[in-house]
Amino acid sequence: MKGKGIILLLSAILCLTACGTIERKADGVVSTTESESDNDAGEIIMETETEEAVSDTIPDDTFTETSMPYTPWEGDVDANFIGVWHRTNCHSAIAGTIAMDKIEKETHGGIKGTFIHFKGEFIRGGNFGIIEGEALFINENEAVYTSWKALEDPDAVYDTYLIFNIDDSGLHVSLQGENDRLGFGQGVTAIGDYITDEPVYTNTNIVEETFSEEELGRIKELLGEQIYNDEFIYVTSGGVVFDETVILADEKEARYIKAFIPGVGIGYDMLITEDGRIYYKPTGVGKDGFAVITDDPEYEGTQLPEYTDIPEQ
């Protein structure tokens, strides 16, 4: 991908140590006994094609805001949760990473059970969210997280849970309750599919898919190398891109491309006409008065030429 990358992903590899409450079995299952043994989970490589797995441990119609809707699991648990997980099959502007590093028998919020410690970092453009805590196992391959500290209050409301589910395709995160209760930035979520391998981003080839080589060459010549790289490529490769056909005032068709990075305050609007004219308008914070950059010698202004959407058939 060309241009500056927008995403800073975790690349730390967690070092697992021996734990007195964990016994590693040959089949990849952890037994929560009192014996001392090696807790090495080993590296696992997941498939990049994943399907969202939503927990069905507790039916929606039995969920209430005044009772703990999940029962702690008392059996063995899957050790393959341990690792660094990256959200996949998504736009790079909504990347996320979850690190899980130890499984122990503990008590949180007055609830005794087997917990796994995790830390998650998520973004949506310029907004971000960080969460760290312990998720309670509710079956061998599923764990839930809520604000356990708040639940020490007997009048606490049990209404928001992150649900972690693991299968052969990877880690799947879903939500029960209100996302706002997690304290993330605007539009940020942890929901999605995660793998321990390199994530697959849906916008990896967005620049080449949106513009031809000939168009890119002409745009670079028009904008100059600095604006081309620091603004045009940066926004196109890491932002949200819309591309549609519109009708100009002279009734000729043109391509209208709009791109922006949510929460960052940078973007552009562009028209490419049938005869090859380019009109480029920077958008975002402080850009209202900027002139349109164009190769049309007869055009001056701070807005794109007038256009209308093509009526739906």
PDB file of N, CA and C in Angstrom, residues 100-169:
ATOM      1  N   MET A 100      -3.802 -11.687  24.986  1.00  0.00           N
ATOM      2  CA  MET A 100      -4.250 -12.520  26.101  1.00  0.00           C
ATOM      3  C   MET A 100      -3.047 -13.288  26.621  1.00  0.00           C
ATOM      4  N   ASP A 101      -2.803 -13.225  27.947  1.00  0.00           N
ATOM      5  CA  ASP A 101      -1.520 -13.758  28.402  1.00  0.00           C
ATOM      6  C   ASP A 101      -1.532 -14.700  29.596  1.00  0.00           C
ATOM      7  N   LYS A 102      -2.625 -14.874  30.321  1.00  0.00           N
ATOM      8  CA  LYS A 102      -2.589 -15.838  31.420  1.00  0.00           C
ATOM      9  C   LYS A 102      -4.002 -16.257  31.804  1.00  0.00           C
ATOM     10  N   ILE A 103      -4.109 -17.498  32.264  1.00  0.00           N
ATOM     11  CA  ILE A 103      -5.378 -18.063  32.711  1.00  0.00           C
ATOM     12  C   ILE A 103      -5.209 -18.487  34.162  1.00  0.00           C
ATOM     13  N   GLU A 104      -6.097 -17.995  35.042  1.00  0.00           N
ATOM     14  CA  GLU A 104      -5.972 -18.298  36.466  1.00  0.00           C
ATOM     15  C   GLU A 104      -7.343 -18.394  37.118  1.00  0.00           C
ATOM     16  N   LYS A 105      -7.394 -19.154  38.228  1.00  0.00           N
ATOM     17  CA  LYS A 105      -8.587 -19.165  39.073  1.00  0.00           C
ATOM     18  C   LYS A 105      -8.524 -17.941  39.972  1.00  0.00           C
ATOM     19  N   GLU A 106      -9.548 -17.096  39.894  1.00  0.00           N
ATOM     20  CA  GLU A 106      -9.556 -15.851  40.655  1.00  0.00           C
ATOM     21  C   GLU A 106     -10.975 -15.518  41.088  1.00  0.00           C
ATOM     22  N   THR A 107     -11.098 -14.419  41.811  1.00  0.00           N
ATOM     23  CA  THR A 107     -12.398 -13.880  42.199  1.00  0.00           C
ATOM     24  C   THR A 107     -12.455 -12.421  41.784  1.00  0.00           C
ATOM     25  N   HIS A 108     -13.459 -12.067  40.996  1.00  0.00           N
ATOM     26  CA  HIS A 108     -13.648 -10.683  40.571  1.00  0.00           C
ATOM     27  C   HIS A 108     -15.119 -10.326  40.710  1.00  0.00           C
ATOM     28  N   GLY A 109     -15.394  -9.169  41.319  1.00  0.00           N
ATOM     29  CA  GLY A 109     -16.774  -8.754  41.503  1.00  0.00           C
ATOM     30  C   GLY A 109     -17.573  -9.726  42.334  1.00  0.00           C
ATOM     31  N   GLY A 110     -16.894 -10.438  43.231  1.00  0.00           N
ATOM     32  CA  GLY A 110     -17.571 -11.422  44.058  1.00  0.00           C
ATOM     33  C   GLY A 110     -17.858 -12.727  43.350  1.00  0.00           C
ATOM     34  N   ILE A 111     -17.363 -12.886  42.127  1.00  0.00           N
ATOM     35  CA  ILE A 111     -17.610 -14.098  41.343  1.00  0.00           C
ATOM     36  C   ILE A 111     -16.334 -14.920  41.267  1.00  0.00           C
ATOM     37  N   LYS A 112     -16.406 -16.173  41.694  1.00  0.00           N
ATOM     38  CA  LYS A 112     -15.264 -17.075  41.629  1.00  0.00           C
ATOM     39  C   LYS A 112     -15.325 -17.868  40.331  1.00  0.00           C
ATOM     40  N   GLY A 113     -14.172 -18.010  39.679  1.00  0.00           N
ATOM     41  CA  GLY A 113     -14.144 -18.770  38.445  1.00  0.00           C
ATOM     42  C   GLY A 113     -12.774 -18.760  37.812  1.00  0.00           C
ATOM     43  N   THR A 114     -12.701 -19.247  36.588  1.00  0.00           N
ATOM     44  CA  THR A 114     -11.463 -19.235  35.815  1.00  0.00           C
ATOM     45  C   THR A 114     -11.494 -18.026  34.890  1.00  0.00           C
ATOM     46  N   PHE A 115     -10.465 -17.183  34.986  1.00  0.00           N
ATOM     47  CA  PHE A 115     -10.406 -15.938  34.224  1.00  0.00           C
ATOM     48  C   PHE A 115      -9.176 -15.927  33.324  1.00  0.00           C
ATOM     49  N   ILE A 116      -9.279 -15.206  32.203  1.00  0.00           N
ATOM     50  CA  ILE A 116      -8.128 -14.963  31.342  1.00  0.00           C
ATOM     51  C   ILE A 116      -7.894 -13.458  31.274  1.00  0.00           C
ATOM     52  N   HIS A 117      -6.642 -13.056  31.468  1.00  0.00           N
ATOM     53  CA  HIS A 117      -6.296 -11.631  31.416  1.00  0.00           C
ATOM     54  C   HIS A 117      -6.102 -11.204  29.966  1.00  0.00           C
ATOM     55  N   PHE A 118      -6.594 -10.010  29.627  1.00  0.00           N
ATOM     56  CA  PHE A 118      -6.452  -9.509  28.259  1.00  0.00           C
ATOM     57  C   PHE A 118      -6.284  -7.994  28.269  1.00  0.00           C
ATOM     58  N   LYS A 119      -5.730  -7.482  27.181  1.00  0.00           N
ATOM     59  CA  LYS A 119      -5.682  -6.044  26.926  1.00  0.00           C
ATOM     60  C   LYS A 119      -6.001  -5.817  25.461  1.00  0.00           C
ATOM     61  N   GLY A 120      -6.968  -4.952  25.190  1.00  0.00           N
ATOM     62  CA  GLY A 120      -7.371  -4.671  23.821  1.00  0.00           C
ATOM     63  C   GLY A 120      -7.164  -3.214  23.455  1.00  0.00           C
ATOM     64  N   GLU A 121      -6.693  -2.973  22.235  1.00  0.00           N
ATOM     65  CA  GLU A 121      -6.527  -1.619  21.702  1.00  0.00           C
ATOM     66  C   GLU A 121      -7.193  -1.570  20.330  1.00  0.00           C
ATOM     67  N   PHE A 122      -8.074  -0.588  20.145  1.00  0.00           N
ATOM     68  CA  PHE A 122      -8.895  -0.523  18.938  1.00  0.00           C
ATOM     69  C   PHE A 122      -8.940   0.915  18.425  1.00  0.00           C
ATOM     70  N   ILE A 123      -9.114   1.074  17.110  1.00  0.00           N
ATOM     71  CA  ILE A 123      -9.206   2.409  16.531  1.00  0.00           C
ATOM     72  C   ILE A 123     -10.365   2.488  15.546  1.00  0.00           C
ATOM     73  N   ARG A 124     -10.773   3.702  15.300  1.00  0.00           N
ATOM     74  CA  ARG A 124     -11.663   4.026  14.176  1.00  0.00           C
ATOM     75  C   ARG A 124     -11.217   5.378  13.667  1.00  0.00           C
ATOM     76  N   GLY A 125     -10.361   5.365  12.664  1.00  0.00           N
ATOM     77  CA  GLY A 125      -9.775   6.604  12.190  1.00  0.00           C
ATOM     78  C   GLY A 125      -8.919   7.228  13.272  1.00  0.00           C
ATOM     79  N   GLY A 126      -9.271   8.458  13.679  1.00  0.00           N
ATOM     80  CA  GLY A 126      -8.517   9.143  14.718  1.00  0.00           C
ATOM     81  C   GLY A 126      -9.016   8.888  16.113  1.00  0.00           C
ATOM     82  N   ASN A 127     -10.056   8.076  16.273  1.00  0.00           N
ATOM     83  CA  ASN A 127     -10.588   7.744  17.593  1.00  0.00           C
ATOM     84  C   ASN A 127     -10.064   6.382  18.034  1.00  0.00           C
ATOM     85  N   PHE A 128      -9.953   6.186  19.343  1.00  0.00           N
ATOM     86  CA  PHE A 128      -9.394   4.932  19.829  1.00  0.00           C
ATOM     87  C   PHE A 128     -10.076   4.492  21.120  1.00  0.00           C
ATOM     88  N   GLY A 129      -9.851   3.244  21.467  1.00  0.00           N
ATOM     89  CA  GLY A 129     -10.356   2.694  22.719  1.00  0.00           C
ATOM     90  C   GLY A 129      -9.376   1.675  23.259  1.00  0.00           C
ATOM     91  N   ILE A 130      -9.180   1.692  24.564  1.00  0.00           N
ATOM     92  CA  ILE A 130      -8.295   0.742  25.241  1.00  0.00           C
ATOM     93  C   ILE A 130      -9.062   0.110  26.393  1.00  0.00           C
ATOM     94  N   ILE A 131      -8.945  -1.184  26.542  1.00  0.00           N
ATOM     95  CA  ILE A 131      -9.610  -1.872  27.634  1.00  0.00           C
ATOM     96  C   ILE A 131      -8.710  -2.987  28.137  1.00  0.00           C
ATOM     97  N   GLU A 132      -8.682  -3.194  29.432  1.00  0.00           N
ATOM     98  CA  GLU A 132      -7.846  -4.231  30.032  1.00  0.00           C
ATOM     99  C   GLU A 132      -8.585  -4.828  31.215  1.00  0.00           C
ATOM    100  N   GLY A 133      -8.507  -6.137  31.362  1.00  0.00           N
ATOM    101  CA  GLY A 133      -9.177  -6.773  32.483  1.00  0.00           C
ATOM    102  C   GLY A 133      -9.129  -8.277  32.387  1.00  0.00           C
ATOM    103  N   GLU A 134     -10.066  -8.921  33.095  1.00  0.00           N
ATOM    104  CA  GLU A 134     -10.154 -10.374  33.127  1.00  0.00           C
ATOM    105  C   GLU A 134     -11.508 -10.814  32.593  1.00  0.00           C
ATOM    106  N   ALA A 135     -11.492 -11.804  31.721  1.00  0.00           N
ATOM    107  CA  ALA A 135     -12.721 -12.360  31.176  1.00  0.00           C
ATOM    108  C   ALA A 135     -12.993 -13.705  31.836  1.00  0.00           C
ATOM    109  N   LEU A 136     -14.225 -13.916  32.240  1.00  0.00           N
ATOM    110  CA  LEU A 136     -14.641 -15.126  32.943  1.00  0.00           C
ATOM    111  C   LEU A 136     -15.012 -16.220  31.948  1.00  0.00           C
ATOM    112  N   PHE A 137     -14.438 -17.406  32.104  1.00  0.00           N
ATOM    113  CA  PHE A 137     -14.815 -18.532  31.248  1.00  0.00           C
ATOM    114  C   PHE A 137     -16.216 -19.002  31.618  1.00  0.00           C
ATOM    115  N   ILE A 138     -17.073 -19.134  30.590  1.00  0.00           N
ATOM    116  CA  ILE A 138     -18.421 -19.649  30.800  1.00  0.00           C
ATOM    117  C   ILE A 138     -18.615 -20.990  30.099  1.00  0.00           C
ATOM    118  N   ASN A 139     -17.655 -21.395  29.298  1.00  0.00           N
ATOM    119  CA  ASN A 139     -17.526 -22.769  28.830  1.00  0.00           C
ATOM    120  C   ASN A 139     -16.093 -22.947  28.353  1.00  0.00           C
ATOM    121  N   GLU A 140     -15.764 -24.090  27.805  1.00  0.00           N
ATOM    122  CA  GLU A 140     -14.373 -24.401  27.468  1.00  0.00           C
ATOM    123  C   GLU A 140     -13.747 -23.398  26.508  1.00  0.00           C
ATOM    124  N   ASN A 141     -14.534 -22.892  25.553  1.00  0.00           N
ATOM    125  CA  ASN A 141     -13.972 -22.007  24.524  1.00  0.00           C
ATOM    126  C   ASN A 141     -14.665 -20.647  24.451  1.00  0.00           C
ATOM    127  N   GLU A 142     -15.211 -20.201  25.575  1.00  0.00           N
ATOM    128  CA  GLU A 142     -15.902 -18.920  25.587  1.00  0.00           C
ATOM    129  C   GLU A 142     -15.722 -18.229  26.935  1.00  0.00           C
ATOM    130  N   ALA A 143     -15.438 -16.920  26.877  1.00  0.00           N
ATOM    131  CA  ALA A 143     -15.248 -16.135  28.094  1.00  0.00           C
ATOM    132  C   ALA A 143     -15.928 -14.785  27.926  1.00  0.00           C
ATOM    133  N   VAL A 144     -16.351 -14.187  29.053  1.00  0.00           N
ATOM    134  CA  VAL A 144     -17.037 -12.900  29.004  1.00  0.00           C
ATOM    135  C   VAL A 144     -16.351 -11.908  29.933  1.00  0.00           C
ATOM    136  N   TYR A 145     -16.388 -10.640  29.524  1.00  0.00           N
ATOM    137  CA  TYR A 145     -15.814  -9.571  30.344  1.00  0.00           C
ATOM    138  C   TYR A 145     -16.882  -8.533  30.645  1.00  0.00           C
ATOM    139  N   THR A 146     -16.874  -8.038  31.881  1.00  0.00           N
ATOM    140  CA  THR A 146     -17.666  -6.881  32.256  1.00  0.00           C
ATOM    141  C   THR A 146     -16.880  -6.113  33.302  1.00  0.00           C
ATOM    142  N   SER A 147     -17.434  -5.028  33.807  1.00  0.00           N
ATOM    143  CA  SER A 147     -16.742  -4.239  34.828  1.00  0.00           C
ATOM    144  C   SER A 147     -16.926  -4.909  36.180  1.00  0.00           C
ATOM    145  N   TRP A 148     -16.038  -5.849  36.487  1.00  0.00           N
ATOM    146  CA  TRP A 148     -16.175  -6.624  37.725  1.00  0.00           C
ATOM    147  C   TRP A 148     -16.121  -5.740  38.963  1.00  0.00           C
ATOM    148  N   LYS A 149     -15.300  -4.706  38.940  1.00  0.00           N
ATOM    149  CA  LYS A 149     -15.180  -3.824  40.107  1.00  0.00           C
ATOM    150  C   LYS A 149     -16.520  -3.173  40.418  1.00  0.00           C
ATOM    151  N   ALA A 150     -17.221  -2.749  39.372  1.00  0.00           N
ATOM    152  CA  ALA A 150     -18.529  -2.133  39.584  1.00  0.00           C
ATOM    153  C   ALA A 150     -19.512  -3.125  40.176  1.00  0.00           C
ATOM    154  N   LEU A 151     -19.320  -4.401  39.862  1.00  0.00           N
ATOM    155  CA  LEU A 151     -20.269  -5.412  40.319  1.00  0.00           C
ATOM    156  C   LEU A 151     -20.099  -5.766  41.786  1.00  0.00           C
ATOM    157  N   GLU A 152     -19.057  -5.248  42.430  1.00  0.00           N
ATOM    158  CA  GLU A 152     -18.924  -5.445  43.866  1.00  0.00           C
ATOM    159  C   GLU A 152     -20.013  -4.692  44.618  1.00  0.00           C
ATOM    160  N   ASP A 153     -20.630  -3.730  43.950  1.00  0.00           N
ATOM    161  CA  ASP A 153     -21.773  -3.014  44.504  1.00  0.00           C
ATOM    162  C   ASP A 153     -23.004  -3.900  44.356  1.00  0.00           C
ATOM    163  N   PRO A 154     -23.708  -4.222  45.454  1.00  0.00           N
ATOM    164  CA  PRO A 154     -24.878  -5.112  45.358  1.00  0.00           C
ATOM    165  C   PRO A 154     -25.988  -4.559  44.476  1.00  0.00           C
ATOM    166  N   ASP A 155     -25.976  -3.253  44.239  1.00  0.00           N
ATOM    167  CA  ASP A 155     -27.001  -2.647  43.383  1.00  0.00           C
ATOM    168  C   ASP A 155     -26.510  -2.433  41.952  1.00  0.00           C
ATOM    169  N   ALA A 156     -25.368  -3.042  41.615  1.00  0.00           N
ATOM    170  CA  ALA A 156     -24.777  -2.834  40.295  1.00  0.00           C
ATOM    171  C   ALA A 156     -25.684  -3.372  39.188  1.00  0.00           C
ATOM    172  N   VAL A 157     -25.555  -2.774  38.025  1.00  0.00           N
ATOM    173  CA  VAL A 157     -26.338  -3.189  36.863  1.00  0.00           C
ATOM    174  C   VAL A 157     -25.459  -4.031  35.937  1.00  0.00           C
ATOM    175  N   TYR A 158     -25.871  -5.270  35.695  1.00  0.00           N
ATOM    176  CA  TYR A 158     -25.145  -6.164  34.796  1.00  0.00           C
ATOM    177  C   TYR A 158     -25.743  -5.986  33.398  1.00  0.00           C
ATOM    178  N   ASP A 159     -25.169  -5.116  32.584  1.00  0.00           N
ATOM    179  CA  ASP A 159     -25.839  -4.872  31.308  1.00  0.00           C
ATOM    180  C   ASP A 159     -24.921  -4.835  30.099  1.00  0.00           C
ATOM    181  N   THR A 160     -23.595  -4.919  30.276  1.00  0.00           N
ATOM    182  CA  THR A 160     -22.695  -4.867  29.124  1.00  0.00           C
ATOM    183  C   THR A 160     -21.588  -5.898  29.272  1.00  0.00           C
ATOM    184  N   TYR A 161     -21.454  -6.763  28.259  1.00  0.00           N
ATOM    185  CA  TYR A 161     -20.441  -7.810  28.282  1.00  0.00           C
ATOM    186  C   TYR A 161     -19.762  -7.912  26.924  1.00  0.00           C
ATOM    187  N   LEU A 162     -18.431  -8.022  26.945  1.00  0.00           N
ATOM    188  CA  LEU A 162     -17.689  -8.449  25.765  1.00  0.00           C
ATOM    189  C   LEU A 162     -17.600  -9.960  25.816  1.00  0.00           C
ATOM    190  N   ILE A 163     -17.873 -10.602  24.699  1.00  0.00           N
ATOM    191  CA  ILE A 163     -17.890 -12.061  24.647  1.00  0.00           C
ATOM    192  C   ILE A 163     -16.782 -12.531  23.714  1.00  0.00           C
ATOM    193  N   PHE A 164     -15.875 -13.350  24.235  1.00  0.00           N
ATOM    194  CA  PHE A 164     -14.750 -13.889  23.468  1.00  0.00           C
ATOM    195  C   PHE A 164     -15.018 -15.364  23.190  1.00  0.00           C
ATOM    196  N   ASN A 165     -15.039 -15.723  21.913  1.00  0.00           N
ATOM    197  CA  ASN A 165     -15.290 -17.103  21.517  1.00  0.00           C
ATOM    198  C   ASN A 165     -14.186 -17.546  20.568  1.00  0.00           C
ATOM    199  N   ILE A 166     -13.632 -18.729  20.791  1.00  0.00           N
ATOM    200  CA  ILE A 166     -12.547 -19.219  19.943  1.00  0.00           C
ATOM    201  C   ILE A 166     -12.975 -20.505  19.240  1.00  0.00           C
ATOM    202  N   ASP A 167     -12.587 -20.635  17.958  1.00  0.00           N
ATOM    203  CA  ASP A 167     -12.799 -21.868  17.212  1.00  0.00           C
ATOM    204  C   ASP A 167     -11.637 -22.041  16.245  1.00  0.00           C
ATOM    205  N   ASP A 168     -11.764 -22.966  15.307  1.00  0.00           N
ATOM    206  CA  ASP A 168     -10.649 -23.264  14.408  1.00  0.00           C
ATOM    207  C   ASP A 168     -10.282 -22.092  13.497  1.00  0.00           C
ATOM    208  N   SER A 169     -11.191 -21.149  13.282  1.00  0.00           N
ATOM    209  CA  SER A 169     -10.905 -20.026  12.387  1.00  0.00           C
ATOM    210  C   SER A 169     -10.329 -18.821  13.107  1.00  0.00           C
TER     211      SER A 169
END
